[in-house]
PDB file of C-alpha atoms in Angstrom:
ATOM      1  CA  MET L   1       0.000   0.000   0.000  1.00 86.00           C
ATOM      2  CA  LYS L   2       1.825   3.081  -1.255  1.00 93.00           C
ATOM      3  CA  ASN L   3      -0.725   5.239  -3.059  1.00 97.00           C
ATOM      4  CA  ILE L   4      -3.121   7.225  -0.877  1.00 98.00           C
ATOM      5  CA  SER L   5      -5.806   9.808  -1.598  1.00 98.00           C
ATOM      6  CA  VAL L   6      -6.956  12.336   1.010  1.00 98.00           C
ATOM      7  CA  ILE L   7     -10.213  14.210   0.483  1.00 98.00           C
ATOM      8  CA  GLY L   8     -10.219  17.652   2.067  1.00 97.00           C
ATOM      9  CA  ALA L   9      -7.292  20.054   2.417  1.00 97.00           C
ATOM     10  CA  GLY L  10      -8.463  21.673   5.652  1.00 93.00           C
ATOM     11  CA  THR L  11      -6.885  21.303   9.075  1.00 92.00           C
ATOM     12  CA  MET L  12      -7.362  17.539   9.328  1.00 95.00           C
ATOM     13  CA  GLY L  13      -6.918  16.750   5.639  1.00 97.00           C
ATOM     14  CA  ASN L  14      -3.635  18.584   5.192  1.00 97.00           C
ATOM     15  CA  GLY L  15      -2.365  17.068   8.438  1.00 97.00           C
ATOM     16  CA  ILE L  16      -3.201  13.563   7.232  1.00 98.00           C
ATOM     17  CA  ALA L  17      -1.629  14.228   3.825  1.00 98.00           C
ATOM     18  CA  HIS L  18       1.476  15.639   5.523  1.00 98.00           C
ATOM     19  CA  THR L  19       1.796  12.561   7.744  1.00 98.00           C
ATOM     20  CA  PHE L  20       1.454  10.035   4.914  1.00 98.00           C
ATOM     21  CA  ALA L  21       3.776  11.983   2.599  1.00 98.00           C
ATOM     22  CA  GLN L  22       6.448  12.358   5.270  1.00 98.00           C
ATOM     23  CA  SER L  23       6.300   8.578   5.757  1.00 97.00           C
ATOM     24  CA  GLY L  24       7.086   8.004   2.080  1.00 97.00           C
ATOM     25  CA  PHE L  25       3.592   7.464   0.650  1.00 98.00           C
ATOM     26  CA  LYS L  26       2.469   9.025  -2.610  1.00 98.00           C
ATOM     27  CA  VAL L  27      -0.485  11.227  -1.703  1.00 98.00           C
ATOM     28  CA  ASN L  28      -3.211  12.708  -3.892  1.00 98.00           C
ATOM     29  CA  LEU L  29      -4.708  15.638  -1.977  1.00 98.00           C
ATOM     30  CA  ILE L  30      -8.215  16.485  -3.220  1.00 98.00           C
ATOM     31  CA  ASP L  31     -10.343  19.562  -2.587  1.00 97.00           C
ATOM     32  CA  ILE L  32     -12.976  21.466  -4.527  1.00 95.00           C
ATOM     33  CA  SER L  33     -10.871  24.584  -5.186  1.00 95.00           C
ATOM     34  CA  GLU L  34      -7.302  25.447  -6.069  1.00 96.00           C
ATOM     35  CA  ALA L  35      -7.350  28.099  -3.326  1.00 97.00           C
ATOM     36  CA  SER L  36      -8.139  25.486  -0.666  1.00 96.00           C
ATOM     37  CA  LEU L  37      -5.384  23.237  -1.974  1.00 98.00           C
ATOM     38  CA  LYS L  38      -2.896  26.115  -1.935  1.00 97.00           C
ATOM     39  CA  ARG L  39      -3.794  26.935   1.677  1.00 96.00           C
ATOM     40  CA  GLY L  40      -3.390  23.283   2.581  1.00 97.00           C
ATOM     41  CA  LEU L  41       0.046  23.023   0.956  1.00 98.00           C
ATOM     42  CA  ASP L  42       1.126  26.303   2.560  1.00 97.00           C
ATOM     43  CA  THR L  43       0.158  24.907   5.967  1.00 96.00           C
ATOM     44  CA  ILE L  44       2.085  21.694   5.334  1.00 97.00           C
ATOM     45  CA  SER L  45       5.134  23.699   4.255  1.00 97.00           C
ATOM     46  CA  LYS L  46       4.991  25.886   7.373  1.00 96.00           C
ATOM     47  CA  ASN L  47       4.594  22.876   9.642  1.00 96.00           C
ATOM     48  CA  LEU L  48       7.591  21.223   7.976  1.00 97.00           C
ATOM     49  CA  ASP L  49       9.590  24.432   8.490  1.00 97.00           C
ATOM     50  CA  ARG L  50       8.677  24.294  12.170  1.00 95.00           C
ATOM     51  CA  MET L  51       9.975  20.717  12.327  1.00 96.00           C
ATOM     52  CA  ILE L  52      13.204  21.805  10.631  1.00 97.00           C
ATOM     53  CA  SER L  53      13.683  24.606  13.165  1.00 96.00           C
ATOM     54  CA  LYS L  54      13.331  22.025  15.948  1.00 94.00           C
ATOM     55  CA  GLU L  55      15.822  19.747  14.132  1.00 95.00           C
ATOM     56  CA  VAL L  56      13.235  16.986  13.841  1.00 94.00           C
ATOM     57  CA  ILE L  57      13.681  16.782  10.043  1.00 96.00           C
ATOM     58  CA  THR L  58      16.085  18.184   7.441  1.00 97.00           C
ATOM     59  CA  ASP L  59      15.551  20.447   4.418  1.00 97.00           C
ATOM     60  CA  SER L  60      15.848  17.332   2.257  1.00 97.00           C
ATOM     61  CA  ASP L  61      13.080  15.631   4.243  1.00 97.00           C
ATOM     62  CA  LYS L  62      10.831  18.632   3.616  1.00 98.00           C
ATOM     63  CA  ALA L  63      11.528  18.569  -0.128  1.00 98.00           C
ATOM     64  CA  ASN L  64      10.826  14.827  -0.290  1.00 98.00           C
ATOM     65  CA  THR L  65       7.584  15.208   1.663  1.00 98.00           C
ATOM     66  CA  LEU L  66       6.257  17.963  -0.593  1.00 98.00           C
ATOM     67  CA  SER L  67       7.290  16.058  -3.720  1.00 98.00           C
ATOM     68  CA  ASN L  68       5.125  13.138  -2.556  1.00 98.00           C
ATOM     69  CA  ILE L  69       1.948  15.271  -2.698  1.00 98.00           C
ATOM     70  CA  THR L  70      -0.059  15.883  -5.873  1.00 98.00           C
ATOM     71  CA  THR L  71      -3.208  18.015  -5.842  1.00 98.00           C
ATOM     72  CA  PHE L  72      -6.537  17.489  -7.597  1.00 98.00           C
ATOM     73  CA  THR L  73      -9.862  19.326  -7.715  1.00 97.00           C
ATOM     74  CA  GLN L  74     -11.836  16.367  -9.109  1.00 97.00           C
ATOM     75  CA  VAL L  75     -12.427  13.255  -7.012  1.00 97.00           C
ATOM     76  CA  LYS L  76     -12.528  10.931 -10.027  1.00 96.00           C
ATOM     77  CA  ASP L  77      -9.079  12.099 -11.131  1.00 97.00           C
ATOM     78  CA  GLY L  78      -7.528  11.967  -7.674  1.00 97.00           C
ATOM     79  CA  VAL L  79      -8.543   8.444  -6.697  1.00 98.00           C
ATOM     80  CA  LYS L  80      -7.320   6.535  -9.753  1.00 95.00           C
ATOM     81  CA  GLN L  81      -5.238   3.466  -8.885  1.00 95.00           C
ATOM     82  CA  VAL L  82      -4.962   4.234  -5.170  1.00 98.00           C
ATOM     83  CA  ASP L  83      -5.001   1.645  -2.398  1.00 98.00           C
ATOM     84  CA  LEU L  84      -6.679   3.787   0.258  1.00 98.00           C
ATOM     85  CA  VAL L  85      -8.853   6.898   0.340  1.00 98.00           C
ATOM     86  CA  VAL L  86      -9.086   8.849   3.585  1.00 98.00           C
ATOM     87  CA  GLU L  87     -12.045  11.242   3.634  1.00 98.00           C
ATOM     88  CA  ALA L  88     -11.500  14.300   5.835  1.00 97.00           C
ATOM     89  CA  ALA L  89     -14.322  16.598   4.777  1.00 94.00           C
ATOM     90  CA  THR L  90     -16.546  18.647   7.078  1.00 89.00           C
ATOM     91  CA  GLU L  91     -18.335  16.711   9.843  1.00 89.00           C
ATOM     92  CA  ASN L  92     -21.657  16.612   8.010  1.00 90.00           C
ATOM     93  CA  VAL L  93     -23.577  13.377   7.507  1.00 93.00           C
ATOM     94  CA  ASP L  94     -25.129  14.198   4.130  1.00 95.00           C
ATOM     95  CA  LEU L  95     -21.834  15.464   2.721  1.00 96.00           C
ATOM     96  CA  LYS L  96     -19.978  12.339   3.780  1.00 97.00           C
ATOM     97  CA  LEU L  97     -22.661  10.017   2.401  1.00 98.00           C
ATOM     98  CA  ASN L  98     -22.511  11.762  -0.972  1.00 98.00           C
ATOM     99  CA  ILE L  99     -18.717  11.536  -1.024  1.00 98.00           C
ATOM    100  CA  PHE L 100     -18.768   7.809  -0.278  1.00 98.00           C
ATOM    101  CA  LYS L 101     -21.396   7.140  -2.944  1.00 98.00           C
ATOM    102  CA  GLU L 102     -19.097   8.813  -5.461  1.00 98.00           C
ATOM    103  CA  LEU L 103     -16.010   7.018  -4.183  1.00 98.00           C
ATOM    104  CA  ASP L 104     -17.716   3.663  -4.489  1.00 98.00           C
ATOM    105  CA  ASN L 105     -18.510   4.418  -8.115  1.00 98.00           C
ATOM    106  CA  VAL L 106     -15.099   5.711  -9.206  1.00 98.00           C
ATOM    107  CA  CYS L 107     -12.557   3.819  -7.087  1.00 98.00           C
ATOM    108  CA  ASP L 108     -10.968   0.499  -8.023  1.00 97.00           C
ATOM    109  CA  ALA L 109     -12.620  -2.565  -6.493  1.00 97.00           C
ATOM    110  CA  HIS L 110      -9.680  -3.224  -4.151  1.00 97.00           C
ATOM    111  CA  THR L 111      -9.545   0.325  -2.734  1.00 98.00           C
ATOM    112  CA  ILE L 112     -10.230   0.670   0.991  1.00 98.00           C
ATOM    113  CA  LEU L 113     -12.419   3.646   1.903  1.00 98.00           C
ATOM    114  CA  ALA L 114     -11.685   5.293   5.263  1.00 98.00           C
ATOM    115  CA  THR L 115     -13.312   8.242   6.957  1.00 98.00           C
ATOM    116  CA  ASN L 116     -11.748  10.577   9.498  1.00 97.00           C
ATOM    117  CA  THR L 117     -15.152  11.241  11.054  1.00 95.00           C
ATOM    118  CA  SER L 118     -15.003  11.860  14.788  1.00 91.00           C
ATOM    119  CA  SER L 119     -18.560  10.768  15.556  1.00 91.00           C
ATOM    120  CA  ILE L 120     -20.664   9.655  12.561  1.00 93.00           C
ATOM    121  CA  SER L 121     -21.561   5.976  12.210  1.00 96.00           C
ATOM    122  CA  ILE L 122     -19.179   3.990  10.022  1.00 98.00           C
ATOM    123  CA  THR L 123     -21.972   1.499   9.385  1.00 98.00           C
ATOM    124  CA  GLN L 124     -24.233   4.281   8.101  1.00 97.00           C
ATOM    125  CA  ILE L 125     -21.511   5.565   5.783  1.00 98.00           C
ATOM    126  CA  ALA L 126     -20.660   2.071   4.557  1.00 98.00           C
ATOM    127  CA  ALA L 127     -24.316   1.334   3.794  1.00 98.00           C
ATOM    128  CA  VAL L 128     -24.330   3.735   0.809  1.00 98.00           C
ATOM    129  CA  THR L 129     -21.549   1.731  -0.861  1.00 98.00           C
ATOM    130  CA  ASN L 130     -21.329  -1.721  -2.397  1.00 98.00           C
ATOM    131  CA  ARG L 131     -18.150  -2.486  -0.448  1.00 98.00           C
ATOM    132  CA  SER L 132     -19.193  -2.149   3.193  1.00 98.00           C
ATOM    133  CA  GLU L 133     -16.537  -4.687   4.184  1.00 98.00           C
ATOM    134  CA  LYS L 134     -13.890  -2.241   2.902  1.00 98.00           C
ATOM    135  CA  VAL L 135     -15.174   0.839   4.769  1.00 98.00           C
ATOM    136  CA  ILE L 136     -13.521   1.791   8.047  1.00 98.00           C
ATOM    137  CA  GLY L 137     -12.946   4.737  10.357  1.00 98.00           C
ATOM    138  CA  MET L 138      -9.488   6.295  10.800  1.00 98.00           C
ATOM    139  CA  HIS L 139     -10.010   9.036  13.362  1.00 98.00           C
ATOM    140  CA  PHE L 140      -6.758  10.990  13.548  1.00 97.00           C
ATOM    141  CA  MET L 141      -6.223  13.525  16.322  1.00 95.00           C
ATOM    142  CA  ASN L 142      -5.442  17.200  15.721  1.00 91.00           C
ATOM    143  CA  PRO L 143      -2.690  18.272  15.051  1.00 91.00           C
ATOM    144  CA  VAL L 144      -2.161  15.111  13.033  1.00 96.00           C
ATOM    145  CA  PRO L 145       1.637  15.292  12.577  1.00 95.00           C
ATOM    146  CA  ILE L 146       2.095  15.549  16.366  1.00 94.00           C
ATOM    147  CA  MET L 147      -0.617  13.421  17.961  1.00 95.00           C
ATOM    148  CA  LYS L 148       0.075   9.687  18.168  1.00 97.00           C
ATOM    149  CA  LEU L 149      -3.419   8.237  18.517  1.00 98.00           C
ATOM    150  CA  VAL L 150      -5.560   6.936  15.658  1.00 98.00           C
ATOM    151  CA  GLU L 151      -8.965   5.493  16.559  1.00 98.00           C
ATOM    152  CA  ILE L 152      -9.692   2.623  14.183  1.00 98.00           C
ATOM    153  CA  ILE L 153     -13.458   2.128  14.002  1.00 98.00           C
ATOM    154  CA  ARG L 154     -14.991  -1.002  12.552  1.00 97.00           C
ATOM    155  CA  GLY L 155     -18.359  -0.747  10.874  1.00 97.00           C
ATOM    156  CA  TYR L 156     -20.828  -3.607  11.277  1.00 97.00           C
ATOM    157  CA  ASN L 157     -19.516  -5.289   8.094  1.00 97.00           C
ATOM    158  CA  THR L 158     -15.859  -4.164   8.122  1.00 98.00           C
ATOM    159  CA  SER L 159     -13.710  -7.230   7.466  1.00 98.00           C
ATOM    160  CA  ASP L 160     -10.929  -8.513   9.688  1.00 98.00           C
ATOM    161  CA  ASP L 161      -8.458  -8.214   6.798  1.00 98.00           C
ATOM    162  CA  VAL L 162      -9.262  -4.527   6.245  1.00 98.00           C
ATOM    163  CA  THR L 163      -9.106  -3.801   9.978  1.00 98.00           C
ATOM    164  CA  ASN L 164      -5.736  -5.514  10.333  1.00 98.00           C
ATOM    165  CA  THR L 165      -4.389  -3.744   7.235  1.00 98.00           C
ATOM    166  CA  ILE L 166      -5.352  -0.307   8.569  1.00 98.00           C
ATOM    167  CA  MET L 167      -4.018  -1.098  12.047  1.00 98.00           C
ATOM    168  CA  GLU L 168      -0.629  -2.032  10.574  1.00 98.00           C
ATOM    169  CA  LEU L 169      -0.656   0.915   8.192  1.00 98.00           C
ATOM    170  CA  SER L 170      -1.202   3.301  11.115  1.00 98.00           C
ATOM    171  CA  LYS L 171       1.857   1.866  12.841  1.00 98.00           C
ATOM    172  CA  THR L 172       4.003   2.590   9.774  1.00 97.00           C
ATOM    173  CA  LEU L 173       3.016   6.250  10.209  1.00 98.00           C
ATOM    174  CA  GLY L 174       4.469   6.207  13.726  1.00 97.00           C
ATOM    175  CA  LYS L 175       0.973   6.233  15.218  1.00 98.00           C
ATOM    176  CA  VAL L 176      -0.629   4.122  17.919  1.00 98.00           C
ATOM    177  CA  PRO L 177      -3.856   2.616  16.547  1.00 98.00           C
ATOM    178  CA  VAL L 178      -6.635   1.630  18.940  1.00 98.00           C
ATOM    179  CA  GLU L 179      -9.514  -0.471  17.642  1.00 97.00           C
ATOM    180  CA  VAL L 180     -12.984   0.552  18.831  1.00 96.00           C
ATOM    181  CA  ASN L 181     -16.556  -0.352  17.893  1.00 95.00           C
ATOM    182  CA  ASP L 182     -19.057   1.749  15.988  1.00 96.00           C
ATOM    183  CA  TYR L 183     -21.152   3.736  18.463  1.00 94.00           C
ATOM    184  CA  PRO L 184     -21.792   7.513  18.431  1.00 93.00           C
ATOM    185  CA  GLY L 185     -18.661   9.425  19.422  1.00 93.00           C
ATOM    186  CA  PHE L 186     -16.614   6.191  19.486  1.00 96.00           C
ATOM    187  CA  VAL L 187     -14.310   6.411  22.562  1.00 96.00           C
ATOM    188  CA  ALA L 188     -12.429   9.697  22.268  1.00 95.00           C
ATOM    189  CA  ASN L 189     -15.392  11.997  21.765  1.00 96.00           C
ATOM    190  CA  ARG L 190     -17.841   9.987  23.842  1.00 96.00           C
ATOM    191  CA  ILE L 191     -15.644  10.868  26.813  1.00 97.00           C
ATOM    192  CA  LEU L 192     -14.195  14.209  25.690  1.00 97.00           C
ATOM    193  CA  MET L 193     -17.295  16.010  24.426  1.00 97.00           C
ATOM    194  CA  PRO L 194     -19.403  15.624  27.585  1.00 98.00           C
ATOM    195  CA  MET L 195     -16.433  17.013  29.538  1.00 98.00           C
ATOM    196  CA  LEU L 196     -16.168  20.025  27.235  1.00 98.00           C
ATOM    197  CA  ASN L 197     -19.937  20.487  27.323  1.00 98.00           C
ATOM    198  CA  GLU L 198     -19.941  20.337  31.131  1.00 98.00           C
ATOM    199  CA  SER L 199     -17.166  22.944  31.195  1.00 98.00           C
ATOM    200  CA  ILE L 200     -19.340  25.205  29.049  1.00 98.00           C
ATOM    201  CA  GLU L 201     -22.311  24.522  31.358  1.00 98.00           C
ATOM    202  CA  THR L 202     -20.129  25.489  34.321  1.00 98.00           C
ATOM    203  CA  LEU L 203     -19.389  28.813  32.638  1.00 98.00           C
ATOM    204  CA  TYR L 204     -23.043  29.221  31.576  1.00 98.00           C
ATOM    205  CA  ASN L 205     -24.209  28.698  35.172  1.00 98.00           C
ATOM    206  CA  GLY L 206     -21.776  31.305  36.498  1.00 98.00           C
ATOM    207  CA  VAL L 207     -19.767  28.928  38.655  1.00 98.00           C
ATOM    208  CA  ALA L 208     -16.468  30.412  37.425  1.00 98.00           C
ATOM    209  CA  GLY L 209     -14.953  32.342  34.527  1.00 98.00           C
ATOM    210  CA  VAL L 210     -13.206  31.049  31.423  1.00 98.00           C
ATOM    211  CA  GLN L 211      -9.643  31.328  32.703  1.00 98.00           C
ATOM    212  CA  GLU L 212     -10.603  30.007  36.131  1.00 98.00           C
ATOM    213  CA  ILE L 213     -12.219  26.876  34.675  1.00 98.00           C
ATOM    214  CA  ASP L 214      -9.246  26.220  32.392  1.00 98.00           C
ATOM    215  CA  THR L 215      -6.746  26.851  35.203  1.00 98.00           C
ATOM    216  CA  VAL L 216      -8.479  24.329  37.479  1.00 98.00           C
ATOM    217  CA  MET L 217      -8.290  21.644  34.793  1.00 98.00           C
ATOM    218  CA  LYS L 218      -4.709  22.431  33.795  1.00 98.00           C
ATOM    219  CA  LEU L 219      -3.255  22.640  37.287  1.00 98.00           C
ATOM    220  CA  GLY L 220      -5.611  20.239  39.046  1.00 98.00           C
ATOM    221  CA  MET L 221      -5.911  17.525  36.393  1.00 97.00           C
ATOM    222  CA  ALA L 222      -2.608  18.063  34.534  1.00 97.00           C
ATOM    223  CA  HIS L 223      -4.331  18.768  31.207  1.00 96.00           C
ATOM    224  CA  PRO L 224      -1.958  20.523  28.773  1.00 93.00           C
ATOM    225  CA  MET L 225      -4.806  22.754  27.580  1.00 95.00           C
ATOM    226  CA  GLY L 226      -7.930  23.857  29.457  1.00 97.00           C
ATOM    227  CA  PRO L 227     -11.262  22.464  28.191  1.00 98.00           C
ATOM    228  CA  LEU L 228     -12.598  25.807  26.959  1.00 98.00           C
ATOM    229  CA  GLN L 229      -9.385  26.558  25.096  1.00 97.00           C
ATOM    230  CA  LEU L 230      -9.436  23.025  23.697  1.00 97.00           C
ATOM    231  CA  ALA L 231     -13.016  23.557  22.505  1.00 97.00           C
ATOM    232  CA  ASP L 232     -11.850  26.740  20.760  1.00 97.00           C
ATOM    233  CA  PHE L 233      -9.025  24.820  19.132  1.00 93.00           C
ATOM    234  CA  ILE L 234     -11.282  21.969  17.951  1.00 93.00           C
ATOM    235  CA  GLY L 235     -13.883  24.460  16.710  1.00 94.00           C
ATOM    236  CA  LEU L 236     -17.112  25.159  18.570  1.00 97.00           C
ATOM    237  CA  ASP L 237     -19.100  24.243  15.468  1.00 96.00           C
ATOM    238  CA  VAL L 238     -17.367  20.860  15.366  1.00 93.00           C
ATOM    239  CA  CYS L 239     -18.068  20.322  19.081  1.00 96.00           C
ATOM    240  CA  LEU L 240     -21.725  21.150  18.512  1.00 96.00           C
ATOM    241  CA  SER L 241     -21.979  18.781  15.541  1.00 94.00           C
ATOM    242  CA  ILE L 242     -20.450  15.907  17.509  1.00 95.00           C
ATOM    243  CA  LEU L 243     -22.720  16.491  20.509  1.00 97.00           C
ATOM    244  CA  ASN L 244     -25.753  16.555  18.218  1.00 96.00           C
ATOM    245  CA  VAL L 245     -24.711  13.243  16.639  1.00 93.00           C
ATOM    246  CA  MET L 246     -24.306  11.697  20.088  1.00 95.00           C
ATOM    247  CA  TYR L 247     -27.595  13.145  21.351  1.00 96.00           C
ATOM    248  CA  ASP L 248     -29.434  11.870  18.276  1.00 95.00           C
ATOM    249  CA  GLY L 249     -27.740   8.477  18.554  1.00 93.00           C
ATOM    250  CA  PHE L 250     -28.282   7.818  22.258  1.00 95.00           C
ATOM    251  CA  LYS L 251     -31.343   9.996  22.968  1.00 95.00           C
ATOM    252  CA  ASN L 252     -29.736  10.689  26.339  1.00 96.00           C
ATOM    253  CA  PRO L 253     -30.058  14.254  27.702  1.00 95.00           C
ATOM    254  CA  LYS L 254     -26.530  14.175  29.093  1.00 94.00           C
ATOM    255  CA  TYR L 255     -25.296  14.699  25.524  1.00 97.00           C
ATOM    256  CA  ALA L 256     -27.564  17.693  24.827  1.00 98.00           C
ATOM    257  CA  PRO L 257     -25.422  20.722  23.851  1.00 98.00           C
ATOM    258  CA  CYS L 258     -25.284  23.611  26.313  1.00 98.00           C
ATOM    259  CA  PRO L 259     -27.400  26.600  25.156  1.00 98.00           C
ATOM    260  CA  LEU L 260     -24.310  28.818  25.413  1.00 98.00           C
ATOM    261  CA  LEU L 261     -22.474  26.619  22.896  1.00 98.00           C
ATOM    262  CA  VAL L 262     -25.464  26.701  20.537  1.00 98.00           C
ATOM    263  CA  ASN L 263     -25.698  30.495  20.692  1.00 98.00           C
ATOM    264  CA  MET L 264     -21.970  31.019  20.204  1.00 98.00           C
ATOM    265  CA  VAL L 265     -22.032  28.897  17.038  1.00 98.00           C
ATOM    266  CA  ARG L 266     -25.089  30.766  15.771  1.00 98.00           C
ATOM    267  CA  ALA L 267     -23.208  34.023  16.368  1.00 98.00           C
ATOM    268  CA  GLY L 268     -20.195  32.802  14.397  1.00 97.00           C
ATOM    269  CA  LYS L 269     -17.930  32.584  17.447  1.00 97.00           C
ATOM    270  CA  LEU L 270     -16.272  29.328  16.495  1.00 97.00           C
ATOM    271  CA  GLY L 271     -12.936  29.562  18.301  1.00 96.00           C
ATOM    272  CA  VAL L 272      -9.487  29.852  16.749  1.00 94.00           C
ATOM    273  CA  LYS L 273     -10.777  29.443  13.172  1.00 90.00           C
ATOM    274  CA  SER L 274     -13.022  32.530  13.431  1.00 94.00           C
ATOM    275  CA  GLY L 275     -10.693  34.578  15.619  1.00 95.00           C
ATOM    276  CA  GLU L 276     -12.950  34.454  18.662  1.00 96.00           C
ATOM    277  CA  GLY L 277     -14.540  31.854  20.902  1.00 98.00           C
ATOM    278  CA  PHE L 278     -14.089  31.615  24.633  1.00 98.00           C
ATOM    279  CA  TYR L 279     -10.813  33.484  24.006  1.00 97.00           C
ATOM    280  CA  ASP L 280      -9.931  36.276  21.589  1.00 95.00           C
ATOM    281  CA  TYR L 281      -7.533  35.135  18.845  1.00 94.00           C
ATOM    282  CA  SER L 282      -7.834  38.172  16.599  1.00 86.00           C
ATOM    283  CA  GLN L 283      -4.230  39.182  17.323  1.00 75.00           C
ATOM    284  CA  SER L 284      -2.992  35.639  17.778  1.00 58.00           C
ATOM    285  CA  ARG L 285      -1.595  32.906  15.612  1.00 54.00           C
ATOM    286  CA  LYS L 286      -3.214  30.236  13.474  1.00 51.00           C
ATOM    287  CA  ALA L 287      -4.647  27.099  15.012  1.00 48.00           C
ATOM    288  CA  GLU L 288      -1.541  25.035  14.267  1.00 48.00           C
ATOM    289  CA  ASP L 289       0.624  27.553  16.146  1.00 55.00           C
ATOM    290  CA  VAL L 290      -1.755  27.617  19.088  1.00 52.00           C
ATOM    291  CA  ALA L 291      -1.562  23.827  19.288  1.00 50.00           C
ATOM    292  CA  SER L 292       2.218  23.720  19.029  1.00 49.00           C
ATOM    293  CA  GLN L 293       2.437  25.930  22.125  1.00 49.00           C
ATOM    294  CA  PHE L 294       0.925  23.101  24.162  1.00 44.00           C
ATOM    295  CA  LEU L 295       1.645  19.919  22.210  1.00 41.00           C
ATOM    296  CA  LYS L 296       5.410  19.676  21.721  1.00 42.00           C
TER     297      LYS L 296
END
């Protein structure tokens, strides 16, 4: 397995492409616009420069990594003769289902289809294809080049061979794969999102302020980043989407999003990506720089 396609050049997509390319894979990076692809490549280049400055890689390593990435604006052109497609589009059920319908039609029969979804059912996604045994979840953590964990999520029909292949592939990337079953939120977000939501509820109820809540969790629980700052980094819209998926899936009120989170998303206060969330980032750095401050 040497030829990989990644759909989506945003934060997760460019991180996944970066990680595969740095590990020697040939990567087709696909997005709907040249501008998005350029932003994605610029981010990869800057992240590689940061690694060079820390003496993690050399200038030659950077050149080799970038040379392994080819960009495409059409899915059908970017998935020809690849062994694996990793979808990293927006966390939207309808969008992902449409992407997988198209992938099933245009990819070779042997191609494994993976999704980087952080909460949506793998079984539901696989059901729109004619290769449900070859559909699997690869939930990378952000920032992808730094974080070691990959949640490997089996759909109801995902085969043992495909699961084992993706587990071993993740190890070649220097990651630690953990196999989990297909339930809303999987493991990472089933535990993380209620904690973030409860932190927002704590703020909403006036128990303490933003910095006080984050300080308690950083100093008292040894978290590298406070929960409200982490929510900003993830994206408040993403947090809301994941909580809604979990609430719809379990019908349990403990997963219901806090009204403050709902209103902030409605107001466009999405965190680092919009320049303001629980903190003000208007004079700050990009999300990748914010993360590198904590995750070294």
